[in-house]
CSV table of C-alpha atoms and ligand atoms in Angstrom, one decimal:
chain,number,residue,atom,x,y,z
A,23,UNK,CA,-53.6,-60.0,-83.7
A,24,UNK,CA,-54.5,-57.3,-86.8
A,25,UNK,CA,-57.3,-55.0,-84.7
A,26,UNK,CA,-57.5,-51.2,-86.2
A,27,UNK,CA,-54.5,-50.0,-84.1
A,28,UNK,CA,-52.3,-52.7,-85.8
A,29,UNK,CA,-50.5,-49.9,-88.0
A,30,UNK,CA,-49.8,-47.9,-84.9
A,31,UNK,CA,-48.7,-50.9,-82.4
A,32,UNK,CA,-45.9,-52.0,-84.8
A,33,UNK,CA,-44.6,-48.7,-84.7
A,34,UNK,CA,-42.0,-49.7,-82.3
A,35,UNK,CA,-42.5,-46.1,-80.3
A,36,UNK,CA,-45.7,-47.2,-79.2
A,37,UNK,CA,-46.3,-50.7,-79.2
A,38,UNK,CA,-49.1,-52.2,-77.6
A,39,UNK,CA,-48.5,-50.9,-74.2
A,40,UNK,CA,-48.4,-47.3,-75.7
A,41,UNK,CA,-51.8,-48.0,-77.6
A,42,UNK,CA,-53.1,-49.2,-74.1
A,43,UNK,CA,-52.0,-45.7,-72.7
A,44,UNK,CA,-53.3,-44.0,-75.8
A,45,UNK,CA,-57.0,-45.7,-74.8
A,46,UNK,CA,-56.9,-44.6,-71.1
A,47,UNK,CA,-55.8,-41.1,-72.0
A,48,UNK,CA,-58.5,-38.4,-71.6
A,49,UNK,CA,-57.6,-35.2,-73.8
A,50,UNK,CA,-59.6,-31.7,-74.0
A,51,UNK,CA,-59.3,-29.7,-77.4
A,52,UNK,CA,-60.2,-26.2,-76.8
A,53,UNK,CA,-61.8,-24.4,-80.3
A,54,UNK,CA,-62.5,-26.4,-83.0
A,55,UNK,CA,-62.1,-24.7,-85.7
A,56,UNK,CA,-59.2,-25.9,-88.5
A,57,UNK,CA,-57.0,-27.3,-86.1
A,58,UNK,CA,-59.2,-28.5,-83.3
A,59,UNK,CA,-60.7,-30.5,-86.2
A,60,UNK,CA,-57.5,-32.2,-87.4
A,61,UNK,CA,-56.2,-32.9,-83.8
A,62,UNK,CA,-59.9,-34.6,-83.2
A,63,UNK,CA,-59.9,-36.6,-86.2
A,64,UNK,CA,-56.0,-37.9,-85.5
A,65,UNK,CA,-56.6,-38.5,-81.9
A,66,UNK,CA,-60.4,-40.5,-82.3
A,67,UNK,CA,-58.2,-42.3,-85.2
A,68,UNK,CA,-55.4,-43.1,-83.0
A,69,UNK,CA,-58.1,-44.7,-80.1
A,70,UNK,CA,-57.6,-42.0,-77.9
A,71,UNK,CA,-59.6,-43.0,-74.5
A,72,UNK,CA,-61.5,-39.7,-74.0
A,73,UNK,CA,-61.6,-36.6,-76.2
A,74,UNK,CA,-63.7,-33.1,-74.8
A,75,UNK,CA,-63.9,-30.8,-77.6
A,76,UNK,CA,-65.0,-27.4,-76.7
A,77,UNK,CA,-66.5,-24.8,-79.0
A,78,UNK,CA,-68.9,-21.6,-79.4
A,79,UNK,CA,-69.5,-21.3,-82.9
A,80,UNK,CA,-72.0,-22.6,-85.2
A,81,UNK,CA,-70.0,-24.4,-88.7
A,82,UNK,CA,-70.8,-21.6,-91.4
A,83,UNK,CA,-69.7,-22.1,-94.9
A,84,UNK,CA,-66.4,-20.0,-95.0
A,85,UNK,CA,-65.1,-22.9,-92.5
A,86,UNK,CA,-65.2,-26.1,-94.7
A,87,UNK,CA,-62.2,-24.9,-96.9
A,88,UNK,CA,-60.5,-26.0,-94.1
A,89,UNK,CA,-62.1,-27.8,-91.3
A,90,UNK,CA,-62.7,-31.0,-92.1
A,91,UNK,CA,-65.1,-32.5,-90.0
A,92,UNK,CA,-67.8,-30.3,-91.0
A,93,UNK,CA,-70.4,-30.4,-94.8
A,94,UNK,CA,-72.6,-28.6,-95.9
A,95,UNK,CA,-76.0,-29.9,-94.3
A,96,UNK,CA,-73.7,-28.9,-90.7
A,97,UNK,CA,-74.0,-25.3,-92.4
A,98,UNK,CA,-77.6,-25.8,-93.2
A,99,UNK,CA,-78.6,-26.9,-90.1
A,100,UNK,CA,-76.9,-24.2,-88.3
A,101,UNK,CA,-75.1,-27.2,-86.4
A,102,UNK,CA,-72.8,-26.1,-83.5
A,103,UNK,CA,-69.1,-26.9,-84.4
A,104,UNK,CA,-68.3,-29.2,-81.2
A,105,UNK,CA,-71.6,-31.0,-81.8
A,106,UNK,CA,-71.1,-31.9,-85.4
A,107,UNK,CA,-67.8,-32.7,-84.7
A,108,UNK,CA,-68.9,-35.2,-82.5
A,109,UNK,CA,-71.3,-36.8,-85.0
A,110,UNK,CA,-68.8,-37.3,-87.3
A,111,UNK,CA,-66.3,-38.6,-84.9
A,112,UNK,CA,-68.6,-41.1,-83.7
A,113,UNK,CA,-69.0,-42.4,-87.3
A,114,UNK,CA,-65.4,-42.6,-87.1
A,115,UNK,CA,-64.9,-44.8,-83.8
A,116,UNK,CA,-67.6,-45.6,-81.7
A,117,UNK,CA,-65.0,-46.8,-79.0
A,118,UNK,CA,-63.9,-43.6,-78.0
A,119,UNK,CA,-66.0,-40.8,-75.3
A,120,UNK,CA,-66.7,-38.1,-76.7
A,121,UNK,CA,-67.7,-34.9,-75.0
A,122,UNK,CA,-69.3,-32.2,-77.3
A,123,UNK,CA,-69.2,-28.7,-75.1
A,124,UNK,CA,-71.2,-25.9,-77.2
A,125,UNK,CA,-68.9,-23.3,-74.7
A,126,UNK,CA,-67.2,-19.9,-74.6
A,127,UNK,CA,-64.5,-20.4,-73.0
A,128,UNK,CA,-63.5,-17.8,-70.0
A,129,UNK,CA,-61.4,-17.3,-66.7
A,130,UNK,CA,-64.7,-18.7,-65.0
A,131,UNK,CA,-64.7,-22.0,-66.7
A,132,UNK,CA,-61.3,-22.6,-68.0
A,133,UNK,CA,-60.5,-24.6,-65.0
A,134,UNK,CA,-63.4,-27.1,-64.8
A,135,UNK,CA,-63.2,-27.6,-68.6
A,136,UNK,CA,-59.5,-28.7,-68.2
A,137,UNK,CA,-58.6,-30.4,-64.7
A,138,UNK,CA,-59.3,-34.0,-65.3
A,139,UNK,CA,-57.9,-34.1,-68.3
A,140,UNK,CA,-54.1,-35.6,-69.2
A,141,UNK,CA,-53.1,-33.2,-72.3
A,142,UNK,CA,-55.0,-29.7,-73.4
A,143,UNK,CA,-54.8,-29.0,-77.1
A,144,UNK,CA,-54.5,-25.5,-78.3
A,145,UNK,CA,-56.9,-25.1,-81.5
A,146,UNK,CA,-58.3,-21.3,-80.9
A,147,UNK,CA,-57.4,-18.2,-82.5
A,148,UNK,CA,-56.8,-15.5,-79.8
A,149,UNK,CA,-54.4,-14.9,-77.4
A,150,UNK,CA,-57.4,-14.3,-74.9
A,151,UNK,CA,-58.3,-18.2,-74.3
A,152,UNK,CA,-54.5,-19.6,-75.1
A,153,UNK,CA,-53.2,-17.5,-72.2
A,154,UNK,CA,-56.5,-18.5,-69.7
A,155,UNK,CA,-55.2,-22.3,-71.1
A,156,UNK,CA,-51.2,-21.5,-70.3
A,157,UNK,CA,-52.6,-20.1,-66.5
A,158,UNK,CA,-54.8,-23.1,-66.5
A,159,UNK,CA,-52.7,-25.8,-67.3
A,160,UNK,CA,-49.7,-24.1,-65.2
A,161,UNK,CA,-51.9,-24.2,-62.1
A,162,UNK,CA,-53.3,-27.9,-62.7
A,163,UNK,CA,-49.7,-29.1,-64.0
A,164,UNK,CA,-51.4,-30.0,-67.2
A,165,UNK,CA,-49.2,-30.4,-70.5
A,166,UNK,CA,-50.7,-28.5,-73.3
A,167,UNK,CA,-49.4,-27.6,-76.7
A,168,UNK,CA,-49.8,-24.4,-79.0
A,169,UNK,CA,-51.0,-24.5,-82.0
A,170,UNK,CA,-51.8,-21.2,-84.3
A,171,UNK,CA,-51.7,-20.5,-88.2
A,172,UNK,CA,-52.1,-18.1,-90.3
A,173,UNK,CA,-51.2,-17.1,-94.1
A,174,UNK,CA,-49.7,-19.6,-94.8
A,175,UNK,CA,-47.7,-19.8,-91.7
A,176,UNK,CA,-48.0,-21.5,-88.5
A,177,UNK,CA,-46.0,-22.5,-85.5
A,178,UNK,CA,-46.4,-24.8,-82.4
A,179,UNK,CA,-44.7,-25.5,-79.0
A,180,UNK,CA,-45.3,-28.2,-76.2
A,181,UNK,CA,-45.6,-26.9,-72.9
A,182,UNK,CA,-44.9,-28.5,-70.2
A,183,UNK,CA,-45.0,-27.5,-66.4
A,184,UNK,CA,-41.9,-26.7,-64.3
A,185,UNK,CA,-39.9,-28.1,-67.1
A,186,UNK,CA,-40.7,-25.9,-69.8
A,187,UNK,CA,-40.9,-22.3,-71.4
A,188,UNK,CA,-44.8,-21.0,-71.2
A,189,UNK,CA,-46.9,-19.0,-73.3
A,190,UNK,CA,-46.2,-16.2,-70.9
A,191,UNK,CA,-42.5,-16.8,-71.6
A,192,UNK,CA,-42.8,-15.6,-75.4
A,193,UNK,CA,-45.4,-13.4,-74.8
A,194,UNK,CA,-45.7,-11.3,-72.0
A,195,UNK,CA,-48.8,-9.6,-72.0
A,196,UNK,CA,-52.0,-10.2,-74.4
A,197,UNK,CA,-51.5,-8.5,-77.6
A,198,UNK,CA,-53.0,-5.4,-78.0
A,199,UNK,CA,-56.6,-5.7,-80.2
A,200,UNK,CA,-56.0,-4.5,-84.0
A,201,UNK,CA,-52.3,-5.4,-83.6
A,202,UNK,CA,-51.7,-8.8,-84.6
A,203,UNK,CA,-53.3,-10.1,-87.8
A,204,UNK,CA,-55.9,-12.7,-88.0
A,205,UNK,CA,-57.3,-15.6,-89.9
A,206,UNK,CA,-60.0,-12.8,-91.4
A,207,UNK,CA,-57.6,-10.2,-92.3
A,208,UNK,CA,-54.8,-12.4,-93.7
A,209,UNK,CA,-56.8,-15.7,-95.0
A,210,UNK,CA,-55.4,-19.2,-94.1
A,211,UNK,CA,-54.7,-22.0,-96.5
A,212,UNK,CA,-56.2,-24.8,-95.9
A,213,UNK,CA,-52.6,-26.8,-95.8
A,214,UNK,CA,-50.4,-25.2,-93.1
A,215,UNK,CA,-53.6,-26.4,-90.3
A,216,UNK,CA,-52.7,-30.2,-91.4
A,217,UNK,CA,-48.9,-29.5,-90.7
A,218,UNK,CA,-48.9,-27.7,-87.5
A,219,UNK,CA,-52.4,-30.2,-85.7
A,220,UNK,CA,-50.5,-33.1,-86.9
A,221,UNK,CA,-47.2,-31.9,-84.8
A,222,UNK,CA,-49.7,-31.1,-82.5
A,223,UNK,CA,-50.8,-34.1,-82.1
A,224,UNK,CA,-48.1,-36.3,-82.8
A,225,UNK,CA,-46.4,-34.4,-79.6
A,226,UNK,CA,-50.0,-35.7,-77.3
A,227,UNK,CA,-48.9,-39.2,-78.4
A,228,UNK,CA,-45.3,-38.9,-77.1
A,229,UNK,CA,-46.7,-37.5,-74.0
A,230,UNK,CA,-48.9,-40.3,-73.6
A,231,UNK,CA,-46.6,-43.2,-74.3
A,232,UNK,CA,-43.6,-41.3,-72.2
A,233,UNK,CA,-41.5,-40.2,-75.0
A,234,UNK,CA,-38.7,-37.5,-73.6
A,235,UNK,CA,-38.2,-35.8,-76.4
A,236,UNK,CA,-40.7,-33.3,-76.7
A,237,UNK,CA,-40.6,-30.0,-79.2
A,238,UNK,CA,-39.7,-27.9,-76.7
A,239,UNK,CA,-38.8,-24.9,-78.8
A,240,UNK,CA,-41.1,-22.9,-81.0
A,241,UNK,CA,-41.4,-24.1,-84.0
A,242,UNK,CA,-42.4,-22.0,-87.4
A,243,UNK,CA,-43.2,-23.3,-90.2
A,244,UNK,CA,-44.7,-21.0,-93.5
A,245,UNK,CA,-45.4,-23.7,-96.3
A,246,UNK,CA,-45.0,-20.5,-99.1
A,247,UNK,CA,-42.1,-19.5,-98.6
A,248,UNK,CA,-40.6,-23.0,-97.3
A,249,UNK,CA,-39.5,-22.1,-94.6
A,250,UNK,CA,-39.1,-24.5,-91.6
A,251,UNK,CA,-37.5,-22.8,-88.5
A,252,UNK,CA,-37.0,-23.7,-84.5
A,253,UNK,CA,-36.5,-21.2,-82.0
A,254,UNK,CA,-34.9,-21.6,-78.7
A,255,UNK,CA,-37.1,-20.5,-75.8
A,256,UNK,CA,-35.5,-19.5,-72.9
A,257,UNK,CA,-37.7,-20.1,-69.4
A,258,UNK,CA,-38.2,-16.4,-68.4
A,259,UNK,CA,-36.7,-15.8,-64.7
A,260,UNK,CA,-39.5,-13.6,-63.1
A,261,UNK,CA,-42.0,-15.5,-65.5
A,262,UNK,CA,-45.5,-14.3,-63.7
A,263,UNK,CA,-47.2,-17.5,-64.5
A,264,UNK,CA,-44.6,-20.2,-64.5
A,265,UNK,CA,-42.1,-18.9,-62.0
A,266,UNK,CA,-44.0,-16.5,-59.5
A,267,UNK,CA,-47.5,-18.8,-60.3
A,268,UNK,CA,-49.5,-15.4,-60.4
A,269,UNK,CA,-52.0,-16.7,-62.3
A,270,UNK,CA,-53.3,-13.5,-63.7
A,271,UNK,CA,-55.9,-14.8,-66.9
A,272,UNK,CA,-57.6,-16.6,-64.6
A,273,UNK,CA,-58.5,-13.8,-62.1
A,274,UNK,CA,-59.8,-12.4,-64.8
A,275,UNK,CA,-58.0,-9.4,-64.7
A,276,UNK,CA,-57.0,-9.2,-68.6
A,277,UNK,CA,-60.7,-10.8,-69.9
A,278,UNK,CA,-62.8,-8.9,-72.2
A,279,UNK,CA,-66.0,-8.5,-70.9
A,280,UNK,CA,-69.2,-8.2,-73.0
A,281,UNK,CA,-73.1,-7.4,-72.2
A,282,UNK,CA,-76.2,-7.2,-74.7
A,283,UNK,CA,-77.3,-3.4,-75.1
A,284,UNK,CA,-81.3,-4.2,-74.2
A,285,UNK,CA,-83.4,-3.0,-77.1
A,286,UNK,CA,-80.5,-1.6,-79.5
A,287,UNK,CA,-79.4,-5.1,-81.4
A,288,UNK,CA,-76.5,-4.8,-80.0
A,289,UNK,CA,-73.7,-6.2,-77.7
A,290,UNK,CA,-70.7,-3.6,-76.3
A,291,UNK,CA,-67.3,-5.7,-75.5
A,292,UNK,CA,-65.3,-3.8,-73.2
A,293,UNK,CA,-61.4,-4.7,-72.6
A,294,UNK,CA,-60.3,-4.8,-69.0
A,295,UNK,CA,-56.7,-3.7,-69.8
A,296,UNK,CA,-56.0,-0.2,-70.7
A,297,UNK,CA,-55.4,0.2,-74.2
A,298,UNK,CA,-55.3,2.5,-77.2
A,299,UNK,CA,-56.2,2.0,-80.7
A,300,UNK,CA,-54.5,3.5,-83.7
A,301,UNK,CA,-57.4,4.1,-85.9
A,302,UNK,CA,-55.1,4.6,-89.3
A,303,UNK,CA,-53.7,1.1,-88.4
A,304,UNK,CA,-56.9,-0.5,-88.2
A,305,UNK,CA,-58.4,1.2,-90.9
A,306,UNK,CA,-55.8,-0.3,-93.1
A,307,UNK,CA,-56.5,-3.6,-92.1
A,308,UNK,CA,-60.3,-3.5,-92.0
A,309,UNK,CA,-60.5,-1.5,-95.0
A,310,UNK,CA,-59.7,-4.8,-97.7
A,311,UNK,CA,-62.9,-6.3,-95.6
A,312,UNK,CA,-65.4,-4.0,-95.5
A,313,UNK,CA,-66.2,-0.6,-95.2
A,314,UNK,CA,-64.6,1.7,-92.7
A,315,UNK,CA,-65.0,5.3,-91.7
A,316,UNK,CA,-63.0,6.9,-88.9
A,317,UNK,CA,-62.8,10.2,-87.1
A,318,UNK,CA,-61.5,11.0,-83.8
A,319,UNK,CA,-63.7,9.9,-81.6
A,320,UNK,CA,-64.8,6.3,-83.6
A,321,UNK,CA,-64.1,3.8,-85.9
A,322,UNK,CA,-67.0,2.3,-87.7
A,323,UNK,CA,-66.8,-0.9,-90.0
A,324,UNK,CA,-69.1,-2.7,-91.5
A,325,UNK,CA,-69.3,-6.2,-92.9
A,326,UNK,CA,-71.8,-8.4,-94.1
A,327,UNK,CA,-74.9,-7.5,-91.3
A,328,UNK,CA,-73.1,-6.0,-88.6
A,329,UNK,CA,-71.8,-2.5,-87.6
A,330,UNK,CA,-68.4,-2.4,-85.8
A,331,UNK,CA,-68.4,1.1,-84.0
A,332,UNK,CA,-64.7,1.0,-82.2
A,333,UNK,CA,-64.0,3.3,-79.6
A,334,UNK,CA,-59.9,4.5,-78.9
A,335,UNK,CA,-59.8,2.3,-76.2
A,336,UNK,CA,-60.8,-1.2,-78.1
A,337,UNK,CA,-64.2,-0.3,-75.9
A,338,UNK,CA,-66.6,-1.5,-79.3
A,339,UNK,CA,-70.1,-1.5,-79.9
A,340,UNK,CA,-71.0,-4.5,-82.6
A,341,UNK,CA,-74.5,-4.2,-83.6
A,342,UNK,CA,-76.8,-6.5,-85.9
A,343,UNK,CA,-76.8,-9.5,-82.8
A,344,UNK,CA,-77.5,-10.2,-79.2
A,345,UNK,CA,-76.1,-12.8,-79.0
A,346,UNK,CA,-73.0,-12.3,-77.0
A,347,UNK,CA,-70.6,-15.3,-78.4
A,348,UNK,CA,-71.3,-14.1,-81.7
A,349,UNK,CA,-70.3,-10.5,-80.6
A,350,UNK,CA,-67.2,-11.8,-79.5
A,351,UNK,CA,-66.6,-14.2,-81.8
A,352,UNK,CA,-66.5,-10.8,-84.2
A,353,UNK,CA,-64.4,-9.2,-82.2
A,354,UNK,CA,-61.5,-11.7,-81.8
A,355,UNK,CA,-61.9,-12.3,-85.6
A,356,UNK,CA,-61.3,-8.4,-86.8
A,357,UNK,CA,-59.8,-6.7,-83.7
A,358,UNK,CA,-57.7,-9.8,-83.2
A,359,UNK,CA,-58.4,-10.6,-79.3
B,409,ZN,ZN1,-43.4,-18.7,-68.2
């Protein structure tokens, strides 16, 4: 029988009792922002049975050189991004669920936003909400795969608990803010997201249908310089989250916190971790974006309506909003956390 899953049932990996797994599986992307949007539109496509896509940004018009599920009228309208992803998705394939969740995402939520669900998909930009999903997933025994791009770079890697390598295996501890570049200081193409959320999500179909070979290594990939590389991860021995199951993200420990200075138009976003800013550093980095002004004591930048005053300590006041997502939104975009 031709139905619109033919293409994918003869495909001799699946089959039909793969598309039948595909259509009881219930998946939760977490950002959807370039690659959240790619993974959604694949995995609706495919007849995934359940898809939560969690978000806390409105679309704006910087975002649809690259994220296709959102136009113009989304920008208009000032549309959240999980919500007009939805809509379209729904035009798309009215037989999957789809959950919209308009959502920060932090160590108080992260578990009830993942623990029913078969597969977590990685499609945020900070190292913040990718290590409360590794802690997450480890505790819940949840498969979830990285995803992050950059330039015109990206790279990728399937974790999966007790067998695998974690975030926390690469990475020890949360990068520093101002250390690591980000989609606002270095751009993005709007290629290298298609690349990276298609192995993305080509690895939540082999999950699904029970495939063995999973990508298992970190895999880089920079479409510029053609380069295509896979790195051997080795499963850390005293691994705090996947070996000693110290599940430190989610005690909130290492979480940013933020609160709205009443009456200034402001919000302050204060990092829990000690740590110290090189102000030269950053001010090389900010100063292609806006303007920047340092002395001992503070770092101020500004761009478009807001005021970045950055204290040694990452401690930074962002005024123009009150609105605490935006604030930290701002933050994880230039200070790169
Ligand atoms: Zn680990």
């Amino acid at each position: 029988m031709i139905n619109r899953y033919s293409s994918q049932i003869v495909f001799p990996e699946i089959g039909k009792e793969g598309q039948r797994k595909i259509e009881k599986a219930k998946v939760t992307v977490i950002g959807c922002g370039a690659l959240g949007c790619i993974i959604s539109n694949n995995l609706v496509r495919a007849g995934i049975g359940k898809i939560k896509i969690v978000d806390r940004d409105l679309v704006e018009m910087t975002n649809l050189q690259r994220q296709i599920l959102y136009d113009e009228e989304d920008v208009k309208n000032k549309i959240p991004k999980s919500i007009a992803a939805k809509r379209k998705l729904e035009k798309i394939n009215s037989e999957v669920e789809i959950e919209a969740i308009v959502s920060d995402v932090n160590f108080k939520n992260i578990e009830e936003l993942i623990k029913n669900c078969d597969i977590v998909l990685d499609g945020t930009d900070n190292f913040e909400t990718r290590f409360l999903i590794n802690d997450a997933c480890l505790k819940y025994g949840i498969p979830w795969i990285y995803g992050a791009v950059i330039g015109a770079a990206g790279s990728t890697m399937t974790i999966i608990p007790e067998k695998t390598p974690c975030l926390r295996c690469i990475i020890e501890e949360i990068p520093l803010p101002g250390t690591l570049p980000t989609c606002d200081t270095l751009g993005v193409l709007n290629t290298i997201p298609n690349v990276i959320a298609s192995l993305q999500t080509t690895e939540t179909l082999k999950i699904i249908v029970g495939e063995k070979n999973l990508n298992e290594d970190l895999i880089t990939i920079d479409l510029w310089t053609n380069s295509f590389e896979k790195m051997k991860i080795e499963r850390k021995k005293d691994c705090p989250s996947c070996v000693k199951r110290n599940y430190l993200a989610l005690e909130g420990e290492e979480i940013s916190y933020a609160t709205t200075l009443c009456g200034r138009n402001a919000v302050q976003i204060v990092p829990r971790k000690k740590v110290h800013i090189s102000f030269e550093k950053l001010e090389e980095k900010l100063k292609l974006l806006g303007k920047v002004k340092y002395n001992e004591f503070v770092l101020s930048f500004e761009i478009q309506d807001y005021e970045f005053i950055v204290f040694p300590n990452a401690r930074t006041i962002i005024k123009g909003t009150t609105d605490i997502s935006i604030a930290k939104t701002l933050y994880a975009k230039y200070l790169g956390i």
